[in-house]
């Protein structure tokens, strides 16, 4: 008895020490290859310029009756996020059923679905946007498609998990009372998964708004393009204005969306 | 009668929500000039692009291994910096450690502000400050992971069991002892788990940071795309996918063991 306990303890100790050594090795590798962090005098200037831009933003850019302005591009960004999320919330449903363990007879079917979803998930939006630009040209539509496709990965995974957690007693009760397939789907399954589905979609929408702000860097619409132009042209007051715009928009969206999510769940 | 009224009301509510959603969708599709026909016209072009990407340029794998390792290195260092800075911030912004709202509200406000900015924008901001290269990427990832980890950590600090803390106060522990022996043992596992989670996000983010000049494999992606070397592009994409999937798997295993 004593022997086995001691054995277990040594195994545990070995495990802990090996993991410590592995982590230490990773850190040694990482930090040994790091380039030196050096502050040039230009760095201080740049920081000063960025902060002065944030404090004195270019208010003329906020609204310009003709041509591009902050308000219009921010709205475009929002539209990209809304439509992208909408597309993915519809397209993710079949994927979710494919990946849910309790919806498929064989394990390998659901595992393959999970694998496909994780591949979609790791595909960066920016690369997707580049691919879609090749198809539909530059502009917000490419951004919408990129976001719509990318979000399938996350929404499908979360939604599939909530299908797996579903309680089947109510649908069985309905079936035993003689309800047909559509009725059980409508009255037992949909009410159960709907709240989490809406909540996940809203959560994804919050992330999509953030993602949409950078899509413009590759030319897929939204606020990213004017931002990158302002950065390259060192127009710090405009950069400050755009940053403030992004921060305010994201904060408002987050607040609204999390309030709705709290009420749903 | 009352039940009927209630039902009608909830039906009305649903109808209004539905109409609201449809109006929003319609307005945004007008604003962004969505057209299904251009998608249909463009799909063959996308197909031919995919064909151009095949087969991947296998010899390019060994060439981009060094930038790939650099990308992972950036993610490791960035996550670590972020996690270290996040510790005091998380403690200072939790309601049960610091009792005064005057202190924890400003800290939370700063964290919320930081979290609204995507990492690519942070990188774009750091490039003019630190110059083109890894350092800008590392700083961008640090700031970003700081925001994520600090928020998750303070939420888990606020959710800890109050019993040990009260016991420690009762036997006369000072604030430092209180934090070290009362708070830290309760949250350390979830803190490490959040850090790993953030590391996963950072690896993905680091892979594209190079696009704005902040080091890593994104730079090569940008260059090959500009030169229309699509077979190399697909090599980079496949390589990134493999690395990300492996890191996700390892990190997931570790996180499952932790909690």
Coordinates of C-alpha atoms in Angstrom, one line a residue:
Chain A
X1 CA 0.0 0.0 0.0
X2 CA 2.7 2.4 1.0
X3 CA 4.7 1.4 -2.0
X4 CA 2.0 2.3 -4.5
X5 CA 1.4 5.7 -2.9
X6 CA 5.1 6.4 -3.0
X7 CA 5.2 5.3 -6.6
X8 CA 2.3 7.6 -7.5
X9 CA 4.1 10.4 -5.8
X10 CA 7.3 9.9 -7.7
X11 CA 5.4 9.7 -11.0
X12 CA 3.6 12.9 -10.2
X13 CA 6.8 14.6 -9.3
X14 CA 8.4 13.5 -12.5
X15 CA 5.5 14.8 -14.5
X16 CA 5.6 18.2 -12.8
X17 CA 9.4 18.5 -13.3
X18 CA 9.2 17.5 -17.0
X19 CA 6.6 20.0 -17.7
X20 CA 8.6 22.7 -15.9
X21 CA 11.7 21.8 -17.9
X22 CA 9.7 21.9 -21.2
X23 CA 8.2 25.3 -20.4
X24 CA 11.7 26.5 -19.4
X25 CA 13.1 25.3 -22.7
X26 CA 10.4 27.0 -24.7
X27 CA 11.1 30.2 -22.9
X28 CA 14.9 29.9 -23.4
X29 CA 14.3 29.3 -27.1
X30 CA 11.9 32.1 -27.4
X31 CA 13.9 34.8 -25.6
X32 CA 17.2 33.8 -27.1
X33 CA 16.0 34.5 -30.6
X34 CA 14.3 37.8 -29.8
X35 CA 15.6 40.9 -31.4
X36 CA 16.8 43.6 -29.1
X37 CA 14.1 46.1 -28.1
X38 CA 15.6 49.5 -28.7
X39 CA 14.0 52.9 -28.6
X40 CA 15.1 55.2 -31.3
X41 CA 14.6 58.9 -30.8
X42 CA 12.0 58.7 -33.6
X43 CA 10.0 56.3 -31.4
X44 CA 9.4 58.9 -28.7
X45 CA 8.4 61.4 -31.4
X46 CA 6.0 58.9 -32.9
X47 CA 4.4 58.1 -29.5
X48 CA 4.0 61.8 -28.8
X49 CA 2.5 62.3 -32.3
X50 CA 0.0 59.4 -31.7
X51 CA -1.1 60.8 -28.3
X52 CA -1.4 64.3 -29.5
X53 CA -3.5 63.0 -32.4
X54 CA -5.7 61.2 -29.9
X55 CA -6.1 64.3 -27.8
X56 CA -6.6 66.6 -30.8
X57 CA -8.5 64.5 -33.3
X58 CA -9.4 65.7 -36.8
X59 CA -13.0 66.6 -36.2
X60 CA -13.5 67.7 -39.8
X61 CA -13.2 64.1 -40.8
X62 CA -16.1 63.1 -38.6
X63 CA -18.7 64.2 -41.0
X64 CA -18.1 65.3 -44.5
X65 CA -21.2 65.9 -46.6
X66 CA -19.5 64.8 -49.8
X67 CA -16.8 62.1 -50.0
X68 CA -15.6 59.7 -47.4
X69 CA -15.9 60.5 -43.8
X70 CA -15.7 58.6 -40.5
X71 CA -19.5 58.3 -40.0
X72 CA -20.0 56.7 -43.3
X73 CA -17.1 54.3 -43.2
X74 CA -18.0 53.3 -39.6
X75 CA -21.5 52.5 -40.8
X76 CA -20.2 50.5 -43.6
X77 CA -18.0 48.5 -41.2
X78 CA -21.1 47.9 -39.1
X79 CA -23.1 46.7 -42.1
X80 CA -20.3 44.3 -43.1
X81 CA -20.4 42.8 -39.6
X82 CA -24.2 42.5 -39.5
X83 CA -24.4 40.8 -42.9
X84 CA -21.4 38.6 -42.3
X85 CA -22.9 37.4 -39.0
X86 CA -26.3 36.9 -40.6
X87 CA -24.8 34.7 -43.4
X88 CA -22.8 32.6 -41.0
X89 CA -25.7 32.2 -38.6
X90 CA -27.7 30.5 -41.4
X91 CA -24.8 28.6 -43.0
X92 CA -23.6 27.3 -39.6
X93 CA -26.8 25.3 -38.9
X94 CA -26.1 22.3 -41.2
X95 CA -22.5 22.3 -40.0
X96 CA -23.6 22.2 -36.4
X97 CA -25.8 19.2 -37.0
X98 CA -23.0 17.5 -38.8
X99 CA -20.6 18.1 -35.9
X100 CA -23.1 17.2 -33.1
X101 CA -22.3 13.8 -31.7
X102 CA -25.9 12.9 -30.8
X103 CA -27.2 13.7 -34.3
X104 CA -25.1 11.2 -36.2
X105 CA -25.1 7.5 -35.9
X106 CA -21.4 7.0 -36.4
X107 CA -18.7 8.8 -34.5
X108 CA -16.5 9.4 -37.5
X109 CA -19.1 11.6 -39.1
X110 CA -19.3 14.0 -36.2
X111 CA -15.5 14.0 -35.8
X112 CA -15.1 14.9 -39.5
X113 CA -17.6 17.7 -39.0
X114 CA -15.6 19.0 -36.0
X115 CA -12.4 18.8 -38.0
X116 CA -13.9 20.8 -40.9
X117 CA -15.2 23.4 -38.5
X118 CA -11.8 23.8 -36.8
X119 CA -10.1 24.1 -40.2
X120 CA -12.6 26.9 -41.1
X121 CA -11.9 28.5 -37.8
X122 CA -8.2 28.7 -38.1
X123 CA -8.4 30.3 -41.6
X124 CA -7.7 34.0 -40.9
X125 CA -10.4 36.4 -42.1
X126 CA -7.8 38.5 -43.8
X127 CA -6.7 35.7 -46.1
X128 CA -10.3 34.8 -46.8
X129 CA -10.9 38.4 -47.7
X130 CA -8.1 38.3 -50.2
X131 CA -9.5 35.2 -51.8
X132 CA -13.0 36.8 -52.0
X133 CA -11.6 40.0 -53.4
X134 CA -10.2 37.9 -56.2
X135 CA -13.8 36.7 -56.9
X136 CA -16.0 39.8 -56.4
X137 CA -13.5 42.6 -56.5
X138 CA -12.5 45.0 -53.8
X139 CA -15.2 46.5 -51.7
X140 CA -17.4 45.6 -48.7
X141 CA -19.0 42.6 -50.3
X142 CA -15.8 40.7 -50.2
X143 CA -15.5 41.6 -46.5
X144 CA -19.0 40.3 -45.9
X145 CA -18.3 37.0 -47.6
X146 CA -15.0 36.6 -45.7
X147 CA -16.6 37.3 -42.3
X148 CA -19.6 35.1 -43.2
X149 CA -17.4 32.2 -44.1
X150 CA -14.9 32.6 -41.2
X151 CA -17.7 32.8 -38.5
X152 CA -19.2 29.5 -39.6
X153 CA -16.3 27.8 -37.8
X154 CA -16.9 29.3 -34.4
X155 CA -20.7 29.4 -34.6
X156 CA -20.9 25.9 -35.9
X157 CA -18.8 24.6 -33.1
X158 CA -20.6 26.5 -30.3
X159 CA -24.0 25.6 -31.8
X160 CA -23.1 22.0 -32.3
X161 CA -22.1 21.8 -28.6
X162 CA -25.4 23.2 -27.5
X163 CA -27.1 20.6 -29.6
X164 CA -25.1 18.0 -27.9
X165 CA -26.2 19.3 -24.5
X166 CA -29.8 19.2 -25.5
X167 CA -32.4 17.4 -23.3
X168 CA -34.4 15.0 -25.3
X169 CA -37.2 14.3 -22.9
X170 CA -39.5 16.9 -24.2
X171 CA -39.2 15.8 -27.8
X172 CA -39.8 12.2 -26.8
X173 CA -42.9 13.3 -24.9
X174 CA -44.2 15.1 -28.0
X175 CA -43.4 12.1 -30.2
X176 CA -45.2 9.8 -27.9
X177 CA -48.3 12.1 -28.1
X178 CA -48.2 11.6 -31.8
X179 CA -46.5 14.8 -33.0
X180 CA -44.9 14.6 -36.4
X181 CA -41.3 15.5 -37.1
X182 CA -41.9 19.1 -38.0
X183 CA -44.0 19.6 -34.9
X184 CA -41.3 18.1 -32.6
X185 CA -38.7 20.2 -34.2
X186 CA -40.7 23.4 -33.8
X187 CA -42.1 22.8 -30.3
X188 CA -39.4 20.8 -28.6
X189 CA -36.0 21.4 -30.2
X190 CA -36.2 24.9 -31.5
X191 CA -37.3 26.5 -28.2
X192 CA -34.5 24.7 -26.4
X193 CA -31.6 25.7 -28.6
X194 CA -32.9 29.1 -29.7
X195 CA -31.7 31.2 -26.7
X196 CA -28.2 29.9 -26.8
X197 CA -28.2 30.2 -30.6
X198 CA -29.2 33.8 -30.4
X199 CA -26.7 34.5 -27.7
X200 CA -23.8 32.9 -29.6
X201 CA -24.7 34.8 -32.7
X202 CA -24.7 38.1 -30.8
X203 CA -21.3 37.2 -29.3
X204 CA -20.0 36.4 -32.7
X205 CA -21.4 39.7 -33.9
X206 CA -19.3 41.5 -31.3
X207 CA -16.2 39.8 -32.6
X208 CA -17.2 40.4 -36.2
X209 CA -17.4 44.2 -35.6
X210 CA -13.8 44.1 -34.4
X211 CA -12.7 42.0 -37.3
X212 CA -14.5 44.2 -39.8
X213 CA -12.5 47.2 -38.7
X214 CA -9.3 45.6 -40.0
X215 CA -10.7 44.1 -43.3
X216 CA -10.2 47.4 -45.0
X217 CA -6.4 46.9 -44.8
X218 CA -6.6 44.5 -47.7
X219 CA -9.3 46.5 -49.4
X220 CA -12.4 44.6 -48.2
X221 CA -14.4 47.7 -47.1
X222 CA -14.9 49.4 -43.9
X223 CA -12.8 51.7 -41.7
X224 CA -9.5 49.8 -42.2
X225 CA -8.6 51.4 -45.5
X226 CA -8.8 55.1 -44.4
X227 CA -7.0 54.1 -41.2
X228 CA -4.1 52.5 -42.9
X229 CA -3.8 55.5 -45.4
X230 CA -3.8 57.9 -42.5
X231 CA -1.1 55.8 -40.7
X232 CA 1.1 55.7 -43.8
X233 CA 0.7 59.4 -44.4
X234 CA 1.5 60.1 -40.8
X235 CA -1.7 62.1 -40.4
X236 CA -1.9 61.5 -36.7
X237 CA -4.9 63.7 -36.0
X238 CA -6.9 61.6 -38.4
X239 CA -5.6 58.4 -37.0
X240 CA -6.7 59.6 -33.6
X241 CA -10.2 60.4 -34.9
X242 CA -10.6 57.0 -36.5
X243 CA -9.3 55.2 -33.4
X244 CA -11.7 57.1 -31.2
X245 CA -14.5 56.3 -33.6
X246 CA -13.6 52.5 -33.5
X247 CA -13.4 52.5 -29.7
X248 CA -16.7 54.3 -29.3
X249 CA -18.5 52.1 -31.8
X250 CA -17.1 48.8 -30.4
X251 CA -18.0 49.8 -26.9
X252 CA -21.6 50.7 -27.8
X253 CA -22.1 47.5 -29.7
X254 CA -20.6 45.4 -26.9
X255 CA -22.8 47.1 -24.4
X256 CA -26.0 46.6 -26.4
X257 CA -25.2 43.1 -27.3
X258 CA -24.2 42.0 -23.8
X259 CA -27.3 43.6 -22.4
X260 CA -29.5 41.5 -24.8
X261 CA -27.5 38.4 -24.1
X262 CA -28.0 38.8 -20.4
X263 CA -31.7 39.1 -20.9
X264 CA -31.9 36.0 -23.1
X265 CA -29.9 33.6 -21.0
Chain B
X1 CA -58.8 36.3 -21.3
X2 CA -55.6 37.5 -19.6
X3 CA -53.6 34.6 -21.0
X4 CA -54.9 35.4 -24.5
X5 CA -53.7 39.0 -24.1
X6 CA -50.3 37.9 -22.9
X7 CA -49.9 35.6 -25.8
X8 CA -50.9 38.3 -28.2
X9 CA -48.4 40.7 -26.6
X10 CA -45.6 38.2 -26.9
X11 CA -46.5 37.5 -30.5
X12 CA -46.4 41.3 -31.2
X13 CA -43.0 41.5 -29.6
X14 CA -41.7 38.8 -31.8
X15 CA -43.2 40.3 -34.9
X16 CA -41.6 43.7 -34.1
X17 CA -38.2 42.1 -33.4
X18 CA -38.5 40.2 -36.7
X19 CA -39.4 43.3 -38.7
X20 CA -36.6 45.2 -37.0
X21 CA -34.0 42.6 -38.0
X22 CA -35.3 42.5 -41.5
X23 CA -35.1 46.3 -41.8
X24 CA -31.5 46.2 -40.5
X25 CA -30.4 43.5 -42.9
X26 CA -32.1 45.3 -45.8
X27 CA -30.5 48.6 -44.9
X28 CA -27.1 47.1 -44.5
X29 CA -27.2 45.2 -47.8
X30 CA -28.2 48.5 -49.5
X31 CA -25.3 50.3 -47.8
X32 CA -22.7 47.7 -48.9
X33 CA -24.0 47.1 -52.4
X34 CA -24.4 43.4 -51.9
X35 CA -25.1 41.7 -55.2
X36 CA -25.6 38.0 -55.6
X37 CA -25.0 38.3 -59.3
X38 CA -21.5 39.6 -58.8
X39 CA -20.8 36.7 -56.5
X40 CA -22.1 34.3 -59.2
X41 CA -20.0 36.0 -61.8
X42 CA -17.0 36.0 -59.5
X43 CA -17.1 32.3 -58.4
X44 CA -15.4 31.0 -61.5
X45 CA -12.6 33.5 -60.9
X46 CA -12.3 32.2 -57.4
X47 CA -12.2 28.7 -58.7
X48 CA -9.4 29.5 -61.1
X49 CA -7.5 31.1 -58.2
X50 CA -7.8 27.9 -56.2
X51 CA -6.5 26.0 -59.2
X52 CA -3.6 28.3 -59.5
X53 CA -2.8 27.6 -55.8
X54 CA -2.5 23.9 -56.5
X55 CA -0.3 22.1 -56.1
X56 CA 1.4 23.9 -53.2
X57 CA 5.1 24.7 -53.6
X58 CA 6.5 22.0 -51.3
X59 CA 10.1 23.2 -51.6
X60 CA 8.9 26.5 -50.0
X61 CA 8.2 24.7 -46.7
X62 CA 11.8 24.7 -45.6
X63 CA 12.2 28.3 -46.7
X64 CA 9.4 29.6 -44.5
X65 CA 10.2 27.4 -41.4
X66 CA 12.3 30.2 -40.0
X67 CA 9.6 32.9 -40.2
X68 CA 7.1 30.4 -38.9
X69 CA 9.2 29.8 -35.8
X70 CA 9.6 33.5 -35.5
X71 CA 5.8 33.8 -35.5
X72 CA 5.5 31.3 -32.7
X73 CA 8.3 33.0 -30.8
X74 CA 6.4 36.3 -31.1
X75 CA 3.3 34.7 -29.8
X76 CA 5.1 33.2 -26.8
X77 CA 6.8 36.4 -25.8
X78 CA 3.8 38.6 -26.4
X79 CA 1.5 36.3 -24.3
X80 CA 4.1 36.2 -21.5
X81 CA 4.5 40.0 -21.3
X82 CA 0.7 40.4 -21.4
X83 CA 0.1 37.8 -18.7
X84 CA 2.7 39.4 -16.4
X85 CA 1.3 42.9 -16.7
X86 CA -2.2 41.5 -16.4
X87 CA -1.6 40.1 -12.8
X88 CA -1.5 43.4 -10.9
X89 CA -4.2 44.9 -13.1
X90 CA -6.5 41.9 -12.5
X91 CA -6.0 42.2 -8.8
X92 CA -6.5 45.9 -8.8
X93 CA -9.7 45.7 -10.8
X94 CA -11.5 43.0 -8.8
X95 CA -14.2 44.1 -6.4
X96 CA -13.3 41.7 -3.6
X97 CA -9.6 42.5 -3.5
X98 CA -9.8 46.3 -3.7
X99 CA -12.9 47.5 -1.9
X100 CA -13.0 51.0 -3.3
X101 CA -14.8 51.7 -6.6
X102 CA -12.5 54.7 -7.1
X103 CA -9.7 52.3 -7.8
X104 CA -11.2 49.4 -9.6
X105 CA -13.5 51.4 -12.0
X106 CA -10.6 53.3 -13.7
X107 CA -8.6 50.0 -14.1
X108 CA -11.6 48.3 -15.6
X109 CA -12.2 51.2 -17.9
X110 CA -8.6 51.1 -19.2
X111 CA -8.9 47.4 -19.8
X112 CA -12.2 47.7 -21.7
X113 CA -10.7 50.4 -23.8
X114 CA -7.7 48.3 -24.7
X115 CA -9.9 45.3 -25.6
X116 CA -11.8 47.2 -28.2
X117 CA -8.8 47.6 -30.5
X118 CA -8.0 44.6 -32.7
X119 CA -4.5 43.3 -32.6
X120 CA -3.8 44.2 -36.2
X121 CA -4.6 47.8 -35.5
X122 CA -2.4 47.7 -32.5
X123 CA 0.4 46.3 -34.7
X124 CA -0.2 49.0 -37.3
X125 CA 0.2 51.6 -34.5
X126 CA 3.3 50.0 -33.1
X127 CA 5.1 49.8 -36.5
X128 CA 5.8 53.5 -36.7
X129 CA 6.9 53.5 -33.1
X130 CA 9.2 50.5 -32.9
X131 CA 10.0 50.2 -36.6
X132 CA 9.2 47.3 -39.0
X133 CA 9.9 43.9 -37.4
X134 CA 9.2 41.5 -34.6
X135 CA 9.2 44.1 -31.9
X136 CA 6.1 45.9 -33.1
X137 CA 4.3 42.5 -33.3
X138 CA 5.4 41.5 -29.9
X139 CA 4.2 44.7 -28.4
X140 CA 0.9 44.5 -30.2
X141 CA 0.4 41.0 -29.0
X142 CA 1.4 41.9 -25.4
X143 CA -1.1 44.8 -25.2
X144 CA -3.8 42.6 -26.7
X145 CA -3.2 39.6 -24.5
X146 CA -3.0 41.9 -21.5
X147 CA -6.6 43.1 -22.2
X148 CA -7.9 39.6 -22.6
X149 CA -6.1 37.9 -19.7
X150 CA -6.7 40.7 -17.3
X151 CA -10.4 40.7 -18.0
X152 CA -10.9 36.9 -17.7
X153 CA -8.6 36.9 -14.6
X154 CA -10.5 39.5 -12.7
X155 CA -13.7 37.9 -13.4
X156 CA -12.4 34.6 -11.9
X157 CA -11.0 36.4 -8.9
X158 CA -14.4 37.9 -8.2
X159 CA -15.9 34.4 -8.4
X160 CA -13.6 32.9 -5.7
X161 CA -14.8 31.3 -2.5
X162 CA -14.9 33.9 0.3
X163 CA -14.4 31.4 3.2
X164 CA -10.5 31.2 3.2
X165 CA -10.3 34.9 2.7
X166 CA -12.4 35.6 5.8
X167 CA -10.5 33.1 7.8
X168 CA -7.2 34.7 6.9
X169 CA -8.5 38.2 7.8
X170 CA -9.7 36.7 11.1
X171 CA -6.3 35.4 12.0
X172 CA -4.7 38.7 11.2
X173 CA -3.1 38.3 7.8
X174 CA -1.9 41.4 6.0
X175 CA -3.0 42.3 2.5
X176 CA 0.0 40.7 0.8
X177 CA -0.3 37.4 2.7
X178 CA -4.0 37.5 2.0
X179 CA -3.4 37.7 -1.7
X180 CA -0.7 35.1 -1.8
X181 CA -2.3 32.5 0.4
X182 CA -6.0 33.3 -0.1
X183 CA -6.5 34.5 -3.7
X184 CA -3.6 33.1 -5.7
X185 CA -4.1 29.4 -5.0
X186 CA -7.7 29.7 -6.0
X187 CA -7.2 31.4 -9.3
X188 CA -3.8 30.1 -10.5
X189 CA -5.2 27.2 -12.5
X190 CA -7.7 29.3 -14.4
X191 CA -5.1 32.0 -14.9
X192 CA -2.7 29.6 -16.6
X193 CA -5.6 28.3 -18.6
X194 CA -6.6 31.7 -19.8
X195 CA -3.0 32.4 -20.7
X196 CA -2.9 29.3 -22.8
X197 CA -6.1 30.3 -24.5
X198 CA -4.7 33.7 -25.2
X199 CA -1.6 32.0 -26.6
X200 CA -3.8 30.1 -29.1
X201 CA -5.4 33.4 -30.3
X202 CA -2.0 35.0 -30.5
X203 CA -0.5 32.4 -32.7
X204 CA -3.3 32.9 -35.2
X205 CA -3.0 36.7 -34.9
X206 CA 0.8 36.6 -35.2
X207 CA 0.5 34.8 -38.5
X208 CA -1.1 37.8 -40.1
X209 CA 0.6 40.6 -38.2
X210 CA 3.4 40.7 -40.8
X211 CA 0.8 42.0 -43.3
X212 CA 1.2 45.5 -41.7
X213 CA 5.0 45.0 -41.2
X214 CA 5.0 43.6 -37.7
X215 CA 7.2 40.5 -38.3
X216 CA 6.4 36.9 -38.6
X217 CA 5.1 34.9 -41.5
X218 CA 2.6 37.4 -42.6
X219 CA 5.3 39.4 -44.4
X220 CA 6.0 36.4 -46.6
X221 CA 2.3 36.0 -47.2
X222 CA 2.1 39.6 -48.3
X223 CA 5.1 39.4 -50.6
X224 CA 4.1 36.2 -52.3
X225 CA 0.6 37.6 -52.8
X226 CA 1.9 40.7 -54.4
X227 CA 4.1 38.7 -56.7
X228 CA 1.1 36.4 -57.6
X229 CA 3.1 33.3 -56.5
X230 CA -0.1 31.6 -55.5
X231 CA 1.5 28.2 -55.0
X232 CA 3.7 29.6 -52.4
X233 CA 0.7 31.4 -50.9
X234 CA -1.0 28.1 -50.5
X235 CA 2.2 26.6 -48.9
X236 CA 2.1 29.3 -46.3
X237 CA -1.6 28.9 -45.6
X238 CA -1.3 25.1 -45.2
X239 CA 1.8 25.5 -43.0
X240 CA 0.0 28.0 -40.8
X241 CA -3.1 25.8 -40.6
X242 CA -0.9 22.8 -39.5
X243 CA 1.0 24.8 -36.9
X244 CA -2.2 26.4 -35.5
X245 CA -4.0 23.0 -35.3
X246 CA -1.1 21.4 -33.5
X247 CA -0.7 24.2 -31.0
X248 CA -4.5 24.3 -30.4
X249 CA -4.4 20.6 -29.7
X250 CA -1.5 20.7 -27.2
X251 CA -2.9 23.8 -25.5
X252 CA -6.4 22.2 -25.3
X253 CA -4.9 19.1 -23.7
X254 CA -3.0 21.2 -21.1
X255 CA -6.1 23.2 -20.3
X256 CA -8.2 20.1 -19.8
X257 CA -5.6 18.8 -17.3
X258 CA -5.6 22.1 -15.5
X259 CA -9.2 22.4 -14.8

